[in-house]
PDB file of C-alpha atoms in Angstrom:
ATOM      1  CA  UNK A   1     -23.208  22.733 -12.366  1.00 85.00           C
ATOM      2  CA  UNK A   2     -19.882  22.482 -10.509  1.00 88.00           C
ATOM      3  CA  UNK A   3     -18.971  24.947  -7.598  1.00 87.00           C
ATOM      4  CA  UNK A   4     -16.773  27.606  -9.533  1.00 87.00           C
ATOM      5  CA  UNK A   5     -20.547  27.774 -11.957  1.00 90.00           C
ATOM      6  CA  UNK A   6     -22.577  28.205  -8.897  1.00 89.00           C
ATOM      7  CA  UNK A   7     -20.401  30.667  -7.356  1.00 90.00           C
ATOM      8  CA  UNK A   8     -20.269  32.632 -10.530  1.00 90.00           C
ATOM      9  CA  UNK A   9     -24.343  32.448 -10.907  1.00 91.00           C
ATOM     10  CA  UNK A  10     -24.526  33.662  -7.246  1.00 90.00           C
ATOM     11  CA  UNK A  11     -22.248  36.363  -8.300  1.00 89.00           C
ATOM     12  CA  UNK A  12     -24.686  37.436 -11.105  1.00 89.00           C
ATOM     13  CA  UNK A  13     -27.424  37.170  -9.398  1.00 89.00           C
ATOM     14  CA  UNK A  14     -26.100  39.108  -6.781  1.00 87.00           C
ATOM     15  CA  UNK A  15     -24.748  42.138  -9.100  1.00 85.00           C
ATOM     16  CA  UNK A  16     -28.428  41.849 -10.871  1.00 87.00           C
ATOM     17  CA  UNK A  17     -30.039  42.826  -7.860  1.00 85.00           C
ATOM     18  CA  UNK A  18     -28.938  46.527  -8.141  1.00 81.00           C
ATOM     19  CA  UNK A  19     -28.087  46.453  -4.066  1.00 83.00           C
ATOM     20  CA  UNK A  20     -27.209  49.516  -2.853  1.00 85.00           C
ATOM     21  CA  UNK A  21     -22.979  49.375  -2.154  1.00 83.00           C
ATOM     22  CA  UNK A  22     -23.675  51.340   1.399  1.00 87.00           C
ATOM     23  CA  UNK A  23     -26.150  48.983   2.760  1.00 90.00           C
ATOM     24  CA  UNK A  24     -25.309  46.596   5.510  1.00 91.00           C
ATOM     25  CA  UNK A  25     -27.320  43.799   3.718  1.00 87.00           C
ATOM     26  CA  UNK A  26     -25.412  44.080   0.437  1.00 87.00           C
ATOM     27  CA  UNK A  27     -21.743  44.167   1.975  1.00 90.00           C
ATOM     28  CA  UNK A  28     -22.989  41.035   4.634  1.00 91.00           C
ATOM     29  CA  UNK A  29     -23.562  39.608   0.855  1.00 90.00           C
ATOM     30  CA  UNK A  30     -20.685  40.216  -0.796  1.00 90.00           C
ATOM     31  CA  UNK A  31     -18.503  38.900   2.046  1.00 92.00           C
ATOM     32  CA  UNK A  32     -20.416  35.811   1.951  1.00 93.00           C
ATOM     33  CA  UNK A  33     -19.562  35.599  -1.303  1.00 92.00           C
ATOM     34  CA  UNK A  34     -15.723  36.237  -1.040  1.00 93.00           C
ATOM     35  CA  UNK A  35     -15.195  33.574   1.300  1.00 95.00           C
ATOM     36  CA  UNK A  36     -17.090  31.112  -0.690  1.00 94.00           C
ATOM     37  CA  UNK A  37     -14.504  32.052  -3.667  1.00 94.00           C
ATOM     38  CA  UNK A  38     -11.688  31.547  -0.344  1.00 95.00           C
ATOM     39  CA  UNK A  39     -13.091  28.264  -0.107  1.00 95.00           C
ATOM     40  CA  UNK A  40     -13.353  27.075  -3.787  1.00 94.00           C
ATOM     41  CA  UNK A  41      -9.951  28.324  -3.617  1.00 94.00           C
ATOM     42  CA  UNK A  42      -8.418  26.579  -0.985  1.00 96.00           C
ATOM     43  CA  UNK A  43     -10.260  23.363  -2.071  1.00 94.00           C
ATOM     44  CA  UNK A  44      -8.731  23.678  -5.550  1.00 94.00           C
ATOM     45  CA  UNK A  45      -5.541  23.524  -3.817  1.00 96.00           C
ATOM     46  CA  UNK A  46      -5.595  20.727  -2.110  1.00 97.00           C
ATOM     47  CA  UNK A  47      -7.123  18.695  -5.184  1.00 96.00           C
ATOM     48  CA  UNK A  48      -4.029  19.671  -6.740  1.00 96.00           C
ATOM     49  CA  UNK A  49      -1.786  18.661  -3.757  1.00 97.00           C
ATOM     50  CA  UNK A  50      -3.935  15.017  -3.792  1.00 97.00           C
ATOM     51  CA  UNK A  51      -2.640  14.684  -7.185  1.00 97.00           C
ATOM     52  CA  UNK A  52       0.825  15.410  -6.798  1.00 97.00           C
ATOM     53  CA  UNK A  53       0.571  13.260  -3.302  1.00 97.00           C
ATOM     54  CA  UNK A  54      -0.993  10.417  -5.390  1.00 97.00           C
ATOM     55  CA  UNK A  55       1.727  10.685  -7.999  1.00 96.00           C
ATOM     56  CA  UNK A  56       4.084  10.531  -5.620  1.00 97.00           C
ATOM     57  CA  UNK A  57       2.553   7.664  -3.923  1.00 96.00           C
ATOM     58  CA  UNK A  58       2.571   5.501  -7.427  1.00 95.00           C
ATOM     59  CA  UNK A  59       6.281   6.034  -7.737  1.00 95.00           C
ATOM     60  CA  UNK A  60       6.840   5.021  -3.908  1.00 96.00           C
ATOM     61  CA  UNK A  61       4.524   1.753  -5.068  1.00 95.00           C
ATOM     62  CA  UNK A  62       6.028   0.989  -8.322  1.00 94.00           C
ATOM     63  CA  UNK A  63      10.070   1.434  -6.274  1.00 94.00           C
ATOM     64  CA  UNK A  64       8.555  -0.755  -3.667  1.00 94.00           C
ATOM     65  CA  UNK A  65       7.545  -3.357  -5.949  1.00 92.00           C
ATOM     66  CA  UNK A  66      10.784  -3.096  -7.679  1.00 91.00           C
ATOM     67  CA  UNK A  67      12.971  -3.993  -4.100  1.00 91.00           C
ATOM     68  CA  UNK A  68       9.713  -6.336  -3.593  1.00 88.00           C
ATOM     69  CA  UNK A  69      10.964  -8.880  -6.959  1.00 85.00           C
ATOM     70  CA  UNK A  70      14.677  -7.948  -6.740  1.00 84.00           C
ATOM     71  CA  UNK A  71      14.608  -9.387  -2.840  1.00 82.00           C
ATOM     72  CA  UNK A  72      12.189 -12.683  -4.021  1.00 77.00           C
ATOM     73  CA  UNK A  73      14.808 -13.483  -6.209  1.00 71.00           C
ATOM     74  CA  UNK A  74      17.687 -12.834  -4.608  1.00 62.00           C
ATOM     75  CA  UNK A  75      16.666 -14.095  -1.532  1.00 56.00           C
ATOM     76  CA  UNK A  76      13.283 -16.232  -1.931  1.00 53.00           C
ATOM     77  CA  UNK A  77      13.816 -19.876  -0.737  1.00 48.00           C
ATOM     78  CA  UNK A  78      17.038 -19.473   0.982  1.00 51.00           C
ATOM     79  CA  UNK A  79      16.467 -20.547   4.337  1.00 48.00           C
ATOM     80  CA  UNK A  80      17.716 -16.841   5.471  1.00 54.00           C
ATOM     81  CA  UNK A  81      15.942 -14.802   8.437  1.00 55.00           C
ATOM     82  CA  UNK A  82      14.616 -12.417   5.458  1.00 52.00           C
ATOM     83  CA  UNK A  83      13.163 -15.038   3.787  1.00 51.00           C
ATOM     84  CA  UNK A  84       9.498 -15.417   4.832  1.00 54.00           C
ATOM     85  CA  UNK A  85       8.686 -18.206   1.766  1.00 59.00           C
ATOM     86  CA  UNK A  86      11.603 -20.728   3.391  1.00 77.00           C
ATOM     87  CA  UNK A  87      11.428 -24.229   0.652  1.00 83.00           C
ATOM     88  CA  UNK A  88      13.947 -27.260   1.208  1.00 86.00           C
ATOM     89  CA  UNK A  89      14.604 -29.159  -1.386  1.00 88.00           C
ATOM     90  CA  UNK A  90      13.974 -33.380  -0.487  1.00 90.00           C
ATOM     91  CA  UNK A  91      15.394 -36.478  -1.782  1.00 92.00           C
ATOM     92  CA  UNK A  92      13.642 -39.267  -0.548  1.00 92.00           C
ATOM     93  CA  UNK A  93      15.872 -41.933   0.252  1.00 93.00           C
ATOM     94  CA  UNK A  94      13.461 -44.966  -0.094  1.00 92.00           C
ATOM     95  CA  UNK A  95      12.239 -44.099  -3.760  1.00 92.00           C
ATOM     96  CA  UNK A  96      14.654 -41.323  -4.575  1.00 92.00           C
ATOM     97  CA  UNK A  97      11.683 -38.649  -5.198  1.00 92.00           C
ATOM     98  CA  UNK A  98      12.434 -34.863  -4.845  1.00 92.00           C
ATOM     99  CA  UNK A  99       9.970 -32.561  -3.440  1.00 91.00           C
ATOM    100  CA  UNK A 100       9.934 -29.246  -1.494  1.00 90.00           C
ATOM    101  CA  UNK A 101       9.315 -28.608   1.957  1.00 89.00           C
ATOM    102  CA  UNK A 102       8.594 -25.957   3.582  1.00 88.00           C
ATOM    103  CA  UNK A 103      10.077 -24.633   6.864  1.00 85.00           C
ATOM    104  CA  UNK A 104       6.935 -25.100   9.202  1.00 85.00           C
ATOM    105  CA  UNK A 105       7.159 -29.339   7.702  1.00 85.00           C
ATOM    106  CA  UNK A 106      10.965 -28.758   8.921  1.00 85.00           C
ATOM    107  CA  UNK A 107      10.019 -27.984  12.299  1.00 86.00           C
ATOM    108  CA  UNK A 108       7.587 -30.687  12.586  1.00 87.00           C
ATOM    109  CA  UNK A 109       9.829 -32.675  12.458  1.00 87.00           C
ATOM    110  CA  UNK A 110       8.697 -34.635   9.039  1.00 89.00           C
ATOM    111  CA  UNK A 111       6.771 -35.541   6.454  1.00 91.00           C
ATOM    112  CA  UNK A 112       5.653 -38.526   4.415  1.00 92.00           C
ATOM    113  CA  UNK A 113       6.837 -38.812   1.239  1.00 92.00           C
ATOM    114  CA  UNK A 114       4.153 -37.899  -1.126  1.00 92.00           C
ATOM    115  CA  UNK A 115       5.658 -40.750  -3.982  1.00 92.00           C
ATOM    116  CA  UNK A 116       6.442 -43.768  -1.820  1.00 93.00           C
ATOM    117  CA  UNK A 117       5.023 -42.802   1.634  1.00 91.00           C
ATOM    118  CA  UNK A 118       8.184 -43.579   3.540  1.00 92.00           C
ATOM    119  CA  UNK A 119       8.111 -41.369   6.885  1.00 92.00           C
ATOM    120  CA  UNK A 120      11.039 -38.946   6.750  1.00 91.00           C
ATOM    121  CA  UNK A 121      12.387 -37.673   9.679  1.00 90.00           C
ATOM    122  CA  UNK A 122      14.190 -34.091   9.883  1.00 83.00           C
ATOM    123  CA  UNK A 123      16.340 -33.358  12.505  1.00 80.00           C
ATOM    124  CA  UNK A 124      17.575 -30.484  14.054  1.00 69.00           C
ATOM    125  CA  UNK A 125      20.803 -30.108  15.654  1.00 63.00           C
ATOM    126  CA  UNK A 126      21.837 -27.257  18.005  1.00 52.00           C
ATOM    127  CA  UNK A 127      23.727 -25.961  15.912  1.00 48.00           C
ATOM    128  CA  UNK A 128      21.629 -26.352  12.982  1.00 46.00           C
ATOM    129  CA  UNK A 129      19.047 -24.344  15.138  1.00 44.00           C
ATOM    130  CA  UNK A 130      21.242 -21.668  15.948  1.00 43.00           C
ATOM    131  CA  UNK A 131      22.056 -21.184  12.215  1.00 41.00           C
ATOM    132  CA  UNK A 132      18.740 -21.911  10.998  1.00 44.00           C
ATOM    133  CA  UNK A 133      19.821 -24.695   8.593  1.00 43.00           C
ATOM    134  CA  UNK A 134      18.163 -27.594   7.973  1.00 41.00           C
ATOM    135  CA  UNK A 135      19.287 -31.060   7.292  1.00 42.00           C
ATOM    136  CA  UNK A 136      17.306 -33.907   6.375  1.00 41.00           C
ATOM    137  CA  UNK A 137      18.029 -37.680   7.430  1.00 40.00           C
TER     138      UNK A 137
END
């Protein structure tokens, strides 16, 4: 039994008790019972603003996911400040192997080359630093 069924029982059984309407006890009863119907009330309310709030929360989500894949592909791998996923593309120059690095391996400094195992070196110029492009040697 739900709330609204209980409160309507409690109702009956309170109208099925043939209280006298002048007694103390019976109004004390009745406005016990009012404000429980308040409260069923009010809660019913904000059930129904949860579900408009959680509605409007998917949309935000689904928008937000929207911006999320237009800006991964419009800006993932780019070696911009928005860019969080930063890859460089590598040619090795011993074996002539391309692989990705990422920008963390950049600022190391290098990396072996994961077909021939020739060191590469990456350096970074001032002005390369200031920009926040990378070159490789």
């Amino acid at each position: 039994m739900n709330t609204t069924e209980s409160l309507g029982y409690l109702k009956g059984l309170l109208d099925g008790l043939d209280f006298d309407d002048d007694k103390k006890d019976t109004k004390m009863f009745k406005a016990i019972v009012e404000v429980l119907e308040n409260i069923i009330k009010d809660i019913d309310d904000v059930n129904e603003d949860m579900d408009l709030l959680s509605e409007q929360v998917d949309g935000i989500d689904d928008d937000l996911a929207e911006v999320e894949d237009y800006l991964s592909d419009e800006c993932g791998g780019c070696g911009c400040d928005d860019c969080d996923d930063s890859e460089y593309a590598v040619t090795c120059p011993a074996c002539g192997e391309e692989f990705t690095v990422d920008e963390d391996t950049v600022m190391e400094g290098g990396i072996e080359c994961p077909a021939c195992g020739e060191f590469l070196e990456f350096e970074l110029d001032d002005e390369d630093s200031d920009s926040d492009d990378k070159t490789e040697e």
